[in-house]
């Protein structure tokens, strides 16, 4: 008889793109364009028409006008009349959610969802997150923590299968981890430098914010995320405002952003708190007690910088670590961030725009597994 030989290997096939409907194809592009245009529907459609001319995205059977009609039918856009009586088309909350979901998929697409909706801390004990590790039963352990399968296996090994006998020495308990909660404030620099030098830095920043917001609300609903923007001043924005976020003619009041972030976190009951700051420029503005603004864009102003260091130390005393994602890489700015990070005992990443989302997620996950003593 011939012996059958089974071989393993790879089979290479010609790539076949996913079969999408004309609407789905255009909708993917539309969501990207509406993010870049800060929610301006007319501008996004104008860009879509230009792309259609160049890349033949539509056919005679399905045109851009058909796509717009489908957007209305599906509830992604609606006509609205403003206070001045002028009419226009705007995106709906359904589109805002779709944009956040796309940002999450693009940035964190490789993540596997966890149905528990919480994170783990490093401390073992009486928790509710399974680790797969076992220990002997101890007096006081809850019965629902006893692993029945492992205990029955021990009983068979220890006493044989002729006559079943289960003793206390056979019982084992599965180790668990405490679930912890995190309160995060995400600070986004919207000073004018975020669009200088021909580089759009605000769009990637708000994409990261949308992805992080969608991640927390869907995967970790017990966590909280507050988002603030800072220019000459700092103010909180809602998640639904993110697609419409624009850069203004502002200087960079980092201190105002940090003070507002700490005020928000003081009111949170969670032990674990953190600040993420996305910025590309140096601090160049302070608001004085009399309401006047002190501004200096020439180099690093010692008065402004020292106020930043004071805020960093204040956050450290409140047990709030600050992680700075510095887009710019100028040597003197890098030195400032190093001193700022040292004052807070936080962390800093010196990066371009590529990979920003992945780094923020990884740092978020890492921080969530720590137990910060309050």
JSON list of N, CA, C and O in Angstrom, two decimals, residues 265-300:
[
{"chain": "A", "resi": 265, "resn": "UNK", "atom": "N", "xyz": [-10.35, 66.83, 35.57]},
{"chain": "A", "resi": 265, "resn": "UNK", "atom": "CA", "xyz": [-9.98, 65.57, 36.21]},
{"chain": "A", "resi": 265, "resn": "UNK", "atom": "C", "xyz": [-10.16, 65.61, 37.73]},
{"chain": "A", "resi": 265, "resn": "UNK", "atom": "O", "xyz": [-10.37, 64.58, 38.36]},
{"chain": "A", "resi": 266, "resn": "UNK", "atom": "N", "xyz": [-10.09, 66.78, 38.32]},
{"chain": "A", "resi": 266, "resn": "UNK", "atom": "CA", "xyz": [-10.33, 66.89, 39.77]},
{"chain": "A", "resi": 266, "resn": "UNK", "atom": "C", "xyz": [-11.75, 66.42, 40.12]},
{"chain": "A", "resi": 266, "resn": "UNK", "atom": "O", "xyz": [-12.00, 65.90, 41.21]},
{"chain": "A", "resi": 267, "resn": "UNK", "atom": "N", "xyz": [-12.67, 66.63, 39.19]},
{"chain": "A", "resi": 267, "resn": "UNK", "atom": "CA", "xyz": [-14.07, 66.28, 39.46]},
{"chain": "A", "resi": 267, "resn": "UNK", "atom": "C", "xyz": [-14.38, 64.80, 39.18]},
{"chain": "A", "resi": 267, "resn": "UNK", "atom": "O", "xyz": [-15.49, 64.35, 39.45]},
{"chain": "A", "resi": 268, "resn": "UNK", "atom": "N", "xyz": [-13.41, 64.08, 38.63]},
{"chain": "A", "resi": 268, "resn": "UNK", "atom": "CA", "xyz": [-13.63, 62.67, 38.33]},
{"chain": "A", "resi": 268, "resn": "UNK", "atom": "C", "xyz": [-13.36, 61.82, 39.56]},
{"chain": "A", "resi": 268, "resn": "UNK", "atom": "O", "xyz": [-12.43, 62.06, 40.31]},
{"chain": "A", "resi": 269, "resn": "UNK", "atom": "N", "xyz": [-14.17, 60.79, 39.73]},
{"chain": "A", "resi": 269, "resn": "UNK", "atom": "CA", "xyz": [-14.03, 59.93, 40.91]},
{"chain": "A", "resi": 269, "resn": "UNK", "atom": "C", "xyz": [-13.05, 58.79, 40.66]},
{"chain": "A", "resi": 269, "resn": "UNK", "atom": "O", "xyz": [-12.67, 58.09, 41.59]},
{"chain": "A", "resi": 270, "resn": "UNK", "atom": "N", "xyz": [-12.66, 58.56, 39.41]},
{"chain": "A", "resi": 270, "resn": "UNK", "atom": "CA", "xyz": [-11.75, 57.46, 39.11]},
{"chain": "A", "resi": 270, "resn": "UNK", "atom": "C", "xyz": [-10.37, 57.74, 39.69]},
{"chain": "A", "resi": 270, "resn": "UNK", "atom": "O", "xyz": [-9.89, 58.87, 39.72]},
{"chain": "A", "resi": 271, "resn": "UNK", "atom": "N", "xyz": [-9.72, 56.67, 40.16]},
{"chain": "A", "resi": 271, "resn": "UNK", "atom": "CA", "xyz": [-8.35, 56.82, 40.67]},
{"chain": "A", "resi": 271, "resn": "UNK", "atom": "C", "xyz": [-7.38, 57.10, 39.53]},
{"chain": "A", "resi": 271, "resn": "UNK", "atom": "O", "xyz": [-6.48, 57.92, 39.65]},
{"chain": "A", "resi": 272, "resn": "UNK", "atom": "N", "xyz": [-7.53, 56.41, 38.40]},
{"chain": "A", "resi": 272, "resn": "UNK", "atom": "CA", "xyz": [-6.61, 56.54, 37.28]},
{"chain": "A", "resi": 272, "resn": "UNK", "atom": "C", "xyz": [-7.00, 57.73, 36.41]},
{"chain": "A", "resi": 272, "resn": "UNK", "atom": "O", "xyz": [-8.12, 57.77, 35.87]},
{"chain": "A", "resi": 273, "resn": "UNK", "atom": "N", "xyz": [-6.08, 58.66, 36.28]},
{"chain": "A", "resi": 273, "resn": "UNK", "atom": "CA", "xyz": [-6.33, 59.86, 35.48]},
{"chain": "A", "resi": 273, "resn": "UNK", "atom": "C", "xyz": [-5.10, 60.14, 34.64]},
{"chain": "A", "resi": 273, "resn": "UNK", "atom": "O", "xyz": [-3.97, 59.86, 35.04]},
{"chain": "A", "resi": 274, "resn": "UNK", "atom": "N", "xyz": [-5.31, 60.74, 33.46]},
{"chain": "A", "resi": 274, "resn": "UNK", "atom": "CA", "xyz": [-4.18, 61.05, 32.60]},
{"chain": "A", "resi": 274, "resn": "UNK", "atom": "C", "xyz": [-4.57, 62.15, 31.62]},
{"chain": "A", "resi": 274, "resn": "UNK", "atom": "O", "xyz": [-5.75, 62.39, 31.35]},
{"chain": "A", "resi": 275, "resn": "UNK", "atom": "N", "xyz": [-3.54, 62.80, 31.09]},
{"chain": "A", "resi": 275, "resn": "UNK", "atom": "CA", "xyz": [-3.71, 63.84, 30.07]},
{"chain": "A", "resi": 275, "resn": "UNK", "atom": "C", "xyz": [-2.89, 63.45, 28.86]},
{"chain": "A", "resi": 275, "resn": "UNK", "atom": "O", "xyz": [-1.71, 63.11, 28.99]},
{"chain": "A", "resi": 276, "resn": "UNK", "atom": "N", "xyz": [-3.50, 63.48, 27.69]},
{"chain": "A", "resi": 276, "resn": "UNK", "atom": "CA", "xyz": [-2.80, 63.35, 26.42]},
{"chain": "A", "resi": 276, "resn": "UNK", "atom": "C", "xyz": [-2.80, 64.72, 25.75]},
{"chain": "A", "resi": 276, "resn": "UNK", "atom": "O", "xyz": [-3.86, 65.35, 25.64]},
{"chain": "A", "resi": 277, "resn": "UNK", "atom": "N", "xyz": [-1.64, 65.17, 25.31]},
{"chain": "A", "resi": 277, "resn": "UNK", "atom": "CA", "xyz": [-1.54, 66.48, 24.66]},
{"chain": "A", "resi": 277, "resn": "UNK", "atom": "C", "xyz": [-0.91, 66.32, 23.27]},
{"chain": "A", "resi": 277, "resn": "UNK", "atom": "O", "xyz": [0.22, 65.85, 23.15]},
{"chain": "A", "resi": 278, "resn": "UNK", "atom": "N", "xyz": [-1.66, 66.71, 22.24]},
{"chain": "A", "resi": 278, "resn": "UNK", "atom": "CA", "xyz": [-1.15, 66.70, 20.87]},
{"chain": "A", "resi": 278, "resn": "UNK", "atom": "C", "xyz": [-0.84, 68.14, 20.49]},
{"chain": "A", "resi": 278, "resn": "UNK", "atom": "O", "xyz": [-1.73, 69.00, 20.47]},
{"chain": "A", "resi": 279, "resn": "UNK", "atom": "N", "xyz": [0.42, 68.41, 20.18]},
{"chain": "A", "resi": 279, "resn": "UNK", "atom": "CA", "xyz": [0.81, 69.78, 19.84]},
{"chain": "A", "resi": 279, "resn": "UNK", "atom": "C", "xyz": [1.99, 69.75, 18.88]},
{"chain": "A", "resi": 279, "resn": "UNK", "atom": "O", "xyz": [2.72, 68.77, 18.80]},
{"chain": "A", "resi": 280, "resn": "UNK", "atom": "N", "xyz": [2.12, 70.83, 18.13]},
{"chain": "A", "resi": 280, "resn": "UNK", "atom": "CA", "xyz": [3.26, 70.93, 17.21]},
{"chain": "A", "resi": 280, "resn": "UNK", "atom": "C", "xyz": [4.07, 72.19, 17.43]},
{"chain": "A", "resi": 280, "resn": "UNK", "atom": "O", "xyz": [5.07, 72.41, 16.75]},
{"chain": "A", "resi": 281, "resn": "UNK", "atom": "N", "xyz": [3.62, 73.01, 18.36]},
{"chain": "A", "resi": 281, "resn": "UNK", "atom": "CA", "xyz": [4.30, 74.30, 18.52]},
{"chain": "A", "resi": 281, "resn": "UNK", "atom": "C", "xyz": [4.71, 74.59, 19.94]},
{"chain": "A", "resi": 281, "resn": "UNK", "atom": "O", "xyz": [4.30, 73.90, 20.88]},
{"chain": "A", "resi": 282, "resn": "UNK", "atom": "N", "xyz": [5.46, 75.61, 20.09]},
{"chain": "A", "resi": 282, "resn": "UNK", "atom": "CA", "xyz": [5.94, 76.02, 21.41]},
{"chain": "A", "resi": 282, "resn": "UNK", "atom": "C", "xyz": [4.87, 76.83, 22.11]},
{"chain": "A", "resi": 282, "resn": "UNK", "atom": "O", "xyz": [4.04, 77.48, 21.46]},
{"chain": "A", "resi": 283, "resn": "UNK", "atom": "N", "xyz": [4.85, 76.85, 23.43]},
{"chain": "A", "resi": 283, "resn": "UNK", "atom": "CA", "xyz": [3.92, 77.73, 24.15]},
{"chain": "A", "resi": 283, "resn": "UNK", "atom": "C", "xyz": [4.28, 79.19, 23.88]},
{"chain": "A", "resi": 283, "resn": "UNK", "atom": "O", "xyz": [5.45, 79.57, 24.01]},
{"chain": "A", "resi": 284, "resn": "UNK", "atom": "N", "xyz": [3.30, 79.97, 23.51]},
{"chain": "A", "resi": 284, "resn": "UNK", "atom": "CA", "xyz": [3.60, 81.35, 23.11]},
{"chain": "A", "resi": 284, "resn": "UNK", "atom": "C", "xyz": [2.61, 82.35, 23.66]},
{"chain": "A", "resi": 284, "resn": "UNK", "atom": "O", "xyz": [2.61, 83.51, 23.24]},
{"chain": "A", "resi": 285, "resn": "UNK", "atom": "N", "xyz": [1.76, 81.92, 24.59]},
{"chain": "A", "resi": 285, "resn": "UNK", "atom": "CA", "xyz": [0.70, 82.83, 25.04]},
{"chain": "A", "resi": 285, "resn": "UNK", "atom": "C", "xyz": [0.31, 82.50, 26.48]},
{"chain": "A", "resi": 285, "resn": "UNK", "atom": "O", "xyz": [0.31, 81.33, 26.89]},
{"chain": "A", "resi": 286, "resn": "UNK", "atom": "N", "xyz": [-0.01, 83.53, 27.24]},
{"chain": "A", "resi": 286, "resn": "UNK", "atom": "CA", "xyz": [-0.57, 83.39, 28.58]},
{"chain": "A", "resi": 286, "resn": "UNK", "atom": "C", "xyz": [-1.66, 84.44, 28.76]},
{"chain": "A", "resi": 286, "resn": "UNK", "atom": "O", "xyz": [-1.57, 85.54, 28.20]},
{"chain": "A", "resi": 287, "resn": "UNK", "atom": "N", "xyz": [-2.66, 84.08, 29.54]},
{"chain": "A", "resi": 287, "resn": "UNK", "atom": "CA", "xyz": [-3.67, 85.08, 29.90]},
{"chain": "A", "resi": 287, "resn": "UNK", "atom": "C", "xyz": [-3.37, 85.58, 31.30]},
{"chain": "A", "resi": 287, "resn": "UNK", "atom": "O", "xyz": [-3.31, 84.79, 32.24]},
{"chain": "A", "resi": 288, "resn": "UNK", "atom": "N", "xyz": [-3.19, 86.88, 31.43]},
{"chain": "A", "resi": 288, "resn": "UNK", "atom": "CA", "xyz": [-2.80, 87.46, 32.69]},
{"chain": "A", "resi": 288, "resn": "UNK", "atom": "C", "xyz": [-4.02, 87.66, 33.60]},
{"chain": "A", "resi": 288, "resn": "UNK", "atom": "O", "xyz": [-5.16, 87.61, 33.14]},
{"chain": "A", "resi": 289, "resn": "UNK", "atom": "N", "xyz": [-3.81, 87.87, 34.89]},
{"chain": "A", "resi": 289, "resn": "UNK", "atom": "CA", "xyz": [-4.93, 88.05, 35.83]},
{"chain": "A", "resi": 289, "resn": "UNK", "atom": "C", "xyz": [-5.89, 89.17, 35.44]},
{"chain": "A", "resi": 289, "resn": "UNK", "atom": "O", "xyz": [-7.08, 89.11, 35.77]},
{"chain": "A", "resi": 290, "resn": "UNK", "atom": "N", "xyz": [-5.39, 90.20, 34.75]},
{"chain": "A", "resi": 290, "resn": "UNK", "atom": "CA", "xyz": [-6.27, 91.31, 34.37]},
{"chain": "A", "resi": 290, "resn": "UNK", "atom": "C", "xyz": [-7.03, 91.03, 33.08]},
{"chain": "A", "resi": 290, "resn": "UNK", "atom": "O", "xyz": [-7.75, 91.90, 32.57]},
{"chain": "A", "resi": 291, "resn": "UNK", "atom": "N", "xyz": [-6.87, 89.81, 32.51]},
{"chain": "A", "resi": 291, "resn": "UNK", "atom": "CA", "xyz": [-7.60, 89.46, 31.29]},
{"chain": "A", "resi": 291, "resn": "UNK", "atom": "C", "xyz": [-6.84, 89.73, 30.02]},
{"chain": "A", "resi": 291, "resn": "UNK", "atom": "O", "xyz": [-7.27, 89.32, 28.93]},
{"chain": "A", "resi": 292, "resn": "UNK", "atom": "N", "xyz": [-5.72, 90.44, 30.12]},
{"chain": "A", "resi": 292, "resn": "UNK", "atom": "CA", "xyz": [-4.91, 90.73, 28.94]},
{"chain": "A", "resi": 292, "resn": "UNK", "atom": "C", "xyz": [-4.07, 89.50, 28.57]},
{"chain": "A", "resi": 292, "resn": "UNK", "atom": "O", "xyz": [-3.77, 88.65, 29.42]},
{"chain": "A", "resi": 293, "resn": "UNK", "atom": "N", "xyz": [-3.68, 89.42, 27.29]},
{"chain": "A", "resi": 293, "resn": "UNK", "atom": "CA", "xyz": [-2.88, 88.30, 26.82]},
{"chain": "A", "resi": 293, "resn": "UNK", "atom": "C", "xyz": [-1.41, 88.71, 26.69]},
{"chain": "A", "resi": 293, "resn": "UNK", "atom": "O", "xyz": [-1.12, 89.78, 26.12]},
{"chain": "A", "resi": 294, "resn": "UNK", "atom": "N", "xyz": [-0.57, 87.90, 27.23]},
{"chain": "A", "resi": 294, "resn": "UNK", "atom": "CA", "xyz": [0.87, 88.08, 27.04]},
{"chain": "A", "resi": 294, "resn": "UNK", "atom": "C", "xyz": [1.31, 87.10, 25.96]},
{"chain": "A", "resi": 294, "resn": "UNK", "atom": "O", "xyz": [1.18, 85.88, 26.13]},
{"chain": "A", "resi": 295, "resn": "UNK", "atom": "N", "xyz": [1.83, 87.62, 24.84]},
{"chain": "A", "resi": 295, "resn": "UNK", "atom": "CA", "xyz": [2.18, 86.77, 23.69]},
{"chain": "A", "resi": 295, "resn": "UNK", "atom": "C", "xyz": [3.62, 87.03, 23.28]},
{"chain": "A", "resi": 295, "resn": "UNK", "atom": "O", "xyz": [4.10, 88.16, 23.30]},
{"chain": "A", "resi": 296, "resn": "UNK", "atom": "N", "xyz": [4.29, 85.95, 22.88]},
{"chain": "A", "resi": 296, "resn": "UNK", "atom": "CA", "xyz": [5.65, 86.08, 22.36]},
{"chain": "A", "resi": 296, "resn": "UNK", "atom": "C", "xyz": [5.94, 84.84, 21.52]},
{"chain": "A", "resi": 296, "resn": "UNK", "atom": "O", "xyz": [6.12, 83.74, 22.06]},
{"chain": "A", "resi": 297, "resn": "UNK", "atom": "N", "xyz": [5.99, 85.02, 20.21]},
{"chain": "A", "resi": 297, "resn": "UNK", "atom": "CA", "xyz": [6.25, 83.91, 19.30]},
{"chain": "A", "resi": 297, "resn": "UNK", "atom": "C", "xyz": [7.71, 83.76, 18.94]},
{"chain": "A", "resi": 297, "resn": "UNK", "atom": "O", "xyz": [8.08, 82.85, 18.18]},
{"chain": "A", "resi": 298, "resn": "UNK", "atom": "N", "xyz": [8.56, 84.62, 19.46]},
{"chain": "A", "resi": 298, "resn": "UNK", "atom": "CA", "xyz": [9.97, 84.60, 19.12]},
{"chain": "A", "resi": 298, "resn": "UNK", "atom": "C", "xyz": [10.73, 83.70, 20.10]},
{"chain": "A", "resi": 298, "resn": "UNK", "atom": "O", "xyz": [10.98, 84.07, 21.24]},
{"chain": "A", "resi": 299, "resn": "UNK", "atom": "N", "xyz": [11.04, 82.50, 19.66]},
{"chain": "A", "resi": 299, "resn": "UNK", "atom": "CA", "xyz": [11.79, 81.59, 20.51]},
{"chain": "A", "resi": 299, "resn": "UNK", "atom": "C", "xyz": [10.96, 81.12, 21.69]},
{"chain": "A", "resi": 299, "resn": "UNK", "atom": "O", "xyz": [9.73, 81.17, 21.69]},
{"chain": "A", "resi": 300, "resn": "UNK", "atom": "N", "xyz": [11.64, 80.66, 22.72]},
{"chain": "A", "resi": 300, "resn": "UNK", "atom": "CA", "xyz": [10.98, 80.21, 23.94]},
{"chain": "A", "resi": 300, "resn": "UNK", "atom": "C", "xyz": [11.05, 81.30, 24.99]},
{"chain": "A", "resi": 300, "resn": "UNK", "atom": "O", "xyz": [12.13, 81.64, 25.48]}
]
